Structure formats: structure tokens, C-alpha cells
Coordinates of C-alpha atoms in Angstrom, one line a residue:
M1 CA 0.0 0.0 0.0
K2 CA 2.9 2.3 0.7
K3 CA 4.1 1.9 -2.9
Q4 CA 0.6 2.9 -4.0
G5 CA 0.8 6.1 -1.9
Y6 CA -1.5 5.0 0.9
K7 CA -1.2 3.9 4.5
F8 CA -2.6 0.6 5.8
R9 CA -2.5 -1.1 9.1
P10 CA -3.7 -4.8 9.4
T11 CA -6.4 -5.7 11.8
I12 CA -5.3 -8.2 14.4
P13 CA -8.1 -10.8 14.8
P14 CA -9.1 -12.1 18.2
R15 CA -7.4 -15.3 19.3
E16 CA -9.6 -18.3 18.4
T17 CA -10.5 -20.6 21.3
E18 CA -12.3 -23.9 21.2
P19 CA -15.7 -23.5 22.8
D20 CA -16.4 -25.6 25.9
Y21 CA -20.1 -26.1 25.0
P22 CA -21.8 -28.3 22.4
H23 CA -22.1 -26.8 18.9
I24 CA -25.6 -28.4 18.7
D25 CA -27.5 -27.5 21.8
G26 CA -31.1 -27.4 20.6
D27 CA -32.1 -29.6 23.5
D28 CA -30.7 -27.4 26.2
I29 CA -33.9 -26.6 28.0
S30 CA -32.3 -24.5 30.8
A31 CA -30.5 -22.3 28.3
R32 CA -33.7 -21.7 26.3
Q33 CA -35.5 -20.8 29.6
Q34 CA -32.9 -18.2 30.3
R35 CA -32.1 -16.8 26.8
G36 CA -34.8 -18.0 24.4
Y37 CA -33.2 -18.2 21.0
D38 CA -30.4 -15.7 21.9
P39 CA -27.0 -17.3 21.3
D40 CA -24.6 -18.3 24.0
P41 CA -22.6 -15.1 24.8
R42 CA -19.4 -17.1 24.6
M43 CA -20.1 -17.5 20.9
L44 CA -20.0 -13.8 20.4
Q45 CA -16.5 -12.5 20.0
K46 CA -16.0 -8.8 20.0
Q47 CA -14.6 -7.8 16.7
P48 CA -11.5 -5.5 16.9
E49 CA -11.8 -2.0 15.6
D50 CA -10.4 -1.3 12.1
P51 CA -7.2 0.8 12.8
N52 CA -7.6 2.4 9.3
T53 CA -11.1 3.9 9.9
D54 CA -9.9 7.4 10.9
Y55 CA -7.3 7.5 8.1
I56 CA -9.8 6.5 5.4
A57 CA -12.4 9.0 6.7
K58 CA -9.9 11.9 6.1
L59 CA -9.5 10.9 2.4
S60 CA -11.6 12.5 -0.3
E61 CA -14.2 10.4 -2.0
S62 CA -12.0 9.7 -5.0
E63 CA -9.1 8.9 -2.8
R64 CA -11.2 6.4 -0.8
K65 CA -12.2 4.7 -4.0
Q66 CA -8.6 4.4 -5.2
H67 CA -7.5 3.3 -1.7
G68 CA -10.1 0.4 -2.0
I69 CA -8.9 -0.5 -5.5
A70 CA -5.3 -0.5 -4.3
L71 CA -6.1 -2.7 -1.4
T72 CA -8.6 -5.3 -2.7
G73 CA -8.4 -4.9 -6.5
D74 CA -10.6 -3.4 -9.2
G75 CA -13.6 -5.7 -8.4
D76 CA -13.8 -7.6 -11.6
L77 CA -13.5 -10.9 -9.7
D78 CA -11.5 -12.5 -12.4
L79 CA -10.2 -15.3 -10.2
K80 CA -12.9 -18.1 -10.3
V81 CA -13.1 -21.5 -8.7
T82 CA -15.8 -24.1 -9.5
F83 CA -16.3 -27.0 -7.1
A84 CA -17.5 -30.5 -7.8
N85 CA -21.1 -29.8 -6.6
G86 CA -21.4 -26.8 -8.9
D87 CA -20.8 -24.1 -6.3
K88 CA -18.6 -21.2 -7.5
I89 CA -16.5 -18.6 -5.7
S90 CA -14.7 -15.6 -7.1
S91 CA -12.1 -13.2 -6.0
D92 CA -9.8 -10.5 -7.4
S93 CA -6.3 -11.4 -8.6
D94 CA -5.0 -7.8 -8.3
G95 CA -4.6 -5.4 -5.4
C96 CA -2.2 -5.5 -2.5
L97 CA -4.1 -8.2 -0.6
A98 CA -3.9 -10.5 -3.6
E99 CA -0.2 -9.7 -4.1
S100 CA 0.5 -10.4 -0.4
T101 CA -1.5 -13.7 -0.7
I102 CA 0.6 -14.8 -3.6
K103 CA 3.8 -13.9 -1.8
L104 CA 2.8 -15.9 1.3
Y105 CA 0.9 -18.8 -0.1
G106 CA 2.0 -19.1 -3.7
D107 CA -0.9 -20.2 -5.9
Q108 CA -3.8 -17.9 -5.1
Q109 CA -6.4 -19.9 -7.0
Q110 CA -5.3 -23.2 -5.4
L111 CA -5.4 -21.5 -1.9
L112 CA -9.0 -20.3 -2.6
R113 CA -10.1 -23.8 -3.5
V114 CA -8.4 -25.8 -0.7
Q115 CA -9.2 -23.2 1.9
V116 CA -12.9 -23.3 1.2
L117 CA -13.0 -27.1 1.3
A118 CA -10.8 -27.4 4.4
I119 CA -12.5 -24.8 6.7
N120 CA -16.0 -25.9 5.8
V121 CA -15.8 -29.6 6.9
D122 CA -18.0 -29.1 9.9
A123 CA -20.6 -27.1 7.9
E124 CA -20.8 -29.7 5.2
A125 CA -21.1 -32.5 7.8
M126 CA -24.0 -30.7 9.5
A127 CA -25.7 -30.1 6.1
R128 CA -25.4 -33.8 5.3
A129 CA -26.7 -34.8 8.8
R130 CA -29.8 -32.7 8.3
K131 CA -30.6 -34.6 5.0
D132 CA -30.1 -38.0 6.7
S133 CA -33.2 -40.1 7.0
A134 CA -32.6 -40.8 10.7
Y135 CA -32.5 -37.0 11.3
L136 CA -35.6 -36.3 9.2
S137 CA -37.5 -39.0 11.0
K138 CA -36.7 -37.3 14.3
V139 CA -37.8 -34.0 12.8
G140 CA -41.2 -35.6 12.2
E141 CA -41.4 -36.7 15.8
W142 CA -40.4 -33.3 17.0
S143 CA -43.1 -31.7 14.9
S144 CA -45.7 -34.0 16.4
C145 CA -44.5 -33.1 19.9
M146 CA -44.8 -29.4 19.1
A147 CA -48.3 -29.9 17.7
Q148 CA -49.3 -31.4 21.0
K149 CA -48.4 -28.0 22.5
S150 CA -50.5 -26.2 19.8
L151 CA -47.4 -25.1 18.0
N152 CA -47.6 -26.1 14.4
Y153 CA -44.2 -26.2 12.9
K154 CA -42.7 -28.7 10.5
T155 CA -39.0 -28.0 11.4
P156 CA -37.0 -26.2 14.2
E157 CA -35.8 -23.7 11.5
E158 CA -39.4 -22.8 10.7
A159 CA -40.1 -22.2 14.4
L160 CA -37.1 -20.0 14.8
N161 CA -37.7 -18.0 11.7
D162 CA -41.4 -17.5 12.7
V163 CA -40.7 -16.0 16.1
L164 CA -37.8 -13.9 15.1
K165 CA -39.3 -12.2 12.0
K166 CA -40.4 -8.6 12.6
Q167 CA -44.0 -7.7 12.2
P168 CA -45.3 -4.2 11.7
G169 CA -46.6 -2.7 14.9
Q170 CA -45.4 -5.7 16.9
D171 CA -45.3 -5.3 20.6
A172 CA -41.7 -6.1 21.7
T173 CA -42.7 -7.6 25.1
A174 CA -45.4 -9.8 23.6
A175 CA -43.0 -10.9 20.8
R176 CA -40.3 -11.8 23.4
K177 CA -42.9 -13.8 25.5
R178 CA -43.9 -15.7 22.4
E179 CA -40.2 -16.4 21.5
M180 CA -39.5 -17.8 25.0
L181 CA -42.6 -20.0 24.8
V182 CA -41.6 -21.5 21.4
A183 CA -37.9 -21.7 22.3
V184 CA -38.6 -23.7 25.5
A185 CA -41.1 -26.0 23.7
D186 CA -38.6 -26.5 20.9
A187 CA -35.9 -27.6 23.3
T188 CA -38.3 -29.7 25.3
C189 CA -39.5 -31.6 22.3
S190 CA -36.0 -32.0 20.9
K191 CA -34.9 -33.5 24.2
R192 CA -38.0 -35.8 24.4
V193 CA -37.6 -37.3 20.9
G194 CA -33.8 -37.1 20.7
L195 CA -33.6 -34.7 17.8
S196 CA -30.4 -32.8 18.8
E197 CA -28.8 -35.9 20.1
T198 CA -29.4 -37.6 16.7
E199 CA -28.0 -34.5 15.0
R200 CA -24.9 -34.5 17.1
R201 CA -24.3 -38.2 16.5
L202 CA -24.8 -37.9 12.7
T203 CA -22.7 -34.8 12.4
G204 CA -19.8 -36.4 14.2
A205 CA -19.9 -39.4 11.8
Y206 CA -20.2 -37.1 8.8
I207 CA -17.3 -34.9 10.0
D208 CA -15.1 -38.0 9.9
K209 CA -16.4 -38.9 6.4
V210 CA -16.0 -35.4 4.9
A211 CA -12.6 -35.1 6.5
R212 CA -11.5 -38.3 4.8
E213 CA -13.0 -37.2 1.5
R214 CA -11.1 -33.9 1.7
H215 CA -7.9 -35.2 3.1
V216 CA -5.9 -34.0 0.1
E217 CA -7.3 -30.5 0.3
V218 CA -7.0 -30.3 4.1
S219 CA -3.4 -31.4 4.0
K220 CA -2.5 -29.0 1.2
F221 CA -4.2 -26.1 3.0
T222 CA -2.1 -27.0 6.1
Q223 CA 1.1 -27.1 4.0
M224 CA 0.2 -23.7 2.5
R225 CA -0.5 -22.1 5.9
T226 CA 2.8 -23.5 7.3
R227 CA 4.6 -22.0 4.3
A228 CA 2.9 -18.6 4.8
L229 CA 3.7 -18.6 8.5
Q230 CA 7.4 -19.2 7.8
I231 CA 7.6 -16.5 5.2
A232 CA 5.7 -14.0 7.4
T233 CA 8.0 -14.7 10.3
K234 CA 11.1 -14.0 8.1
L235 CA 9.5 -10.8 6.9
M236 CA 8.7 -9.6 10.4
R237 CA 12.2 -10.3 11.6
K238 CA 13.6 -8.5 8.5
N239 CA 11.5 -5.5 9.3
N240 CA 12.1 -5.6 13.1
I241 CA 8.4 -6.3 13.8
S242 CA 7.7 -8.2 17.0

């Protein structure tokens, strides 16, 4: 960025920590009684402030535009990757971020492909678990349980979306009361029929399966990250950055 005539300071992300609570906790009745559908506060990491905000705010409109182009590229998204399932992802191959990526990781297109596959193993496993016949069977039992409480929902997602959507003129207190009622019933029925327990079991099995399927990509991503760390460490030492 300095070569382009601009200043830039990287944002230091918060240190990642492994949560000590289950990722799938739809049957946690106590938590729902306390928070409704609000997420566990331990899941909410405070995002660091962008150290470039004040600097960018002082630039003119045209300078801000050129600063963005210098940093992230011209926006033509010329770098494209298509996955086996037909999904596509695009990125810019120019700009200082792309230049830095190439310097650290080598092949930018390869990084984009293996990174997406490697970091989404858990998400893919959960998606497959929710299509599994054993899970869908439990969803039917859950729906019947909810109907016994005069709550007619086909899936937990439908229940969640229904109570959280904003209605014109909706009373906030009444809406929250409704949310708490549905959330507790949701967890109670999930516990009763074993829906979340089934999802946890299936997701664990699919994580192993997806990880095996993507072994090559995960290994390559690990290698590329190791290479990047080694290069970054050398650059920091060279520039006396601790």
C-alpha cells in the first residue's frame, strides 16, 4: 500500500478458542428458559476496531475509491473456482491483498479452492446430517410433539424464523414472550424425541467422512499455511516487527 501512496494497518483478529459447549445444543432446556433463542454469549467474540477507519475517513471520495482498489483490486472478480457440486466462488487477482497472498501462499487460485473445502468440513457435515433419513425421522417426531403444544411447525428452523421475524406494529414484550414459549417448547421436544442428540451423532460421523473425502485439500491447506507462516516470520524479523 505504501508503494501505491497509501497507509494501511492490518487488523489483528481475536485469538480463536475452542468453545467448551456443544455446537448443537437445541435440546438445552435450561439455556432456552434463560435466553430464548439468543446465542450463547461465549459464541459472540468482540470484533476488533479497524485501525484504518480514521485515516480513510480523512481521504476524499475519489481517494477512498482508489484506496479500496489498491487494497482489494478493481472488483472484476477474475479469479474463479468451481467445485464438484457446482458451487462457485470468485475473487480479485489484483490489489495489495492478492499480491500479499501470492507472496505468502504461492498459488492464489489453489489456496482459494483448498481453503474453502478445508474450513467448511463441519458445515458440510452438518448439512449432510440434516438430510439424513434418521434425522428427518426425528424432525417428524419433533413436529408432532410441538403440535401437542398447539405449536404447528414442520421444522425447528421454521419455528425459529417465525418467532424472530419482525411484524409491523409488533409489541416487543409480547414478541419476546412468544419467543420464549416457542424456544422452550422447541428444546423440550428436541430432548424428548432425541432430535439434537441424533444430529450430534450424525454430524460427528459425517465430519469423519467429509474429512476423509477432503484429506488431500486439508493437507494441502495445512502445508500452505505453514509456508505462509514461515515467510511471514522471516519478513517480520527482517523489518524488526515483533
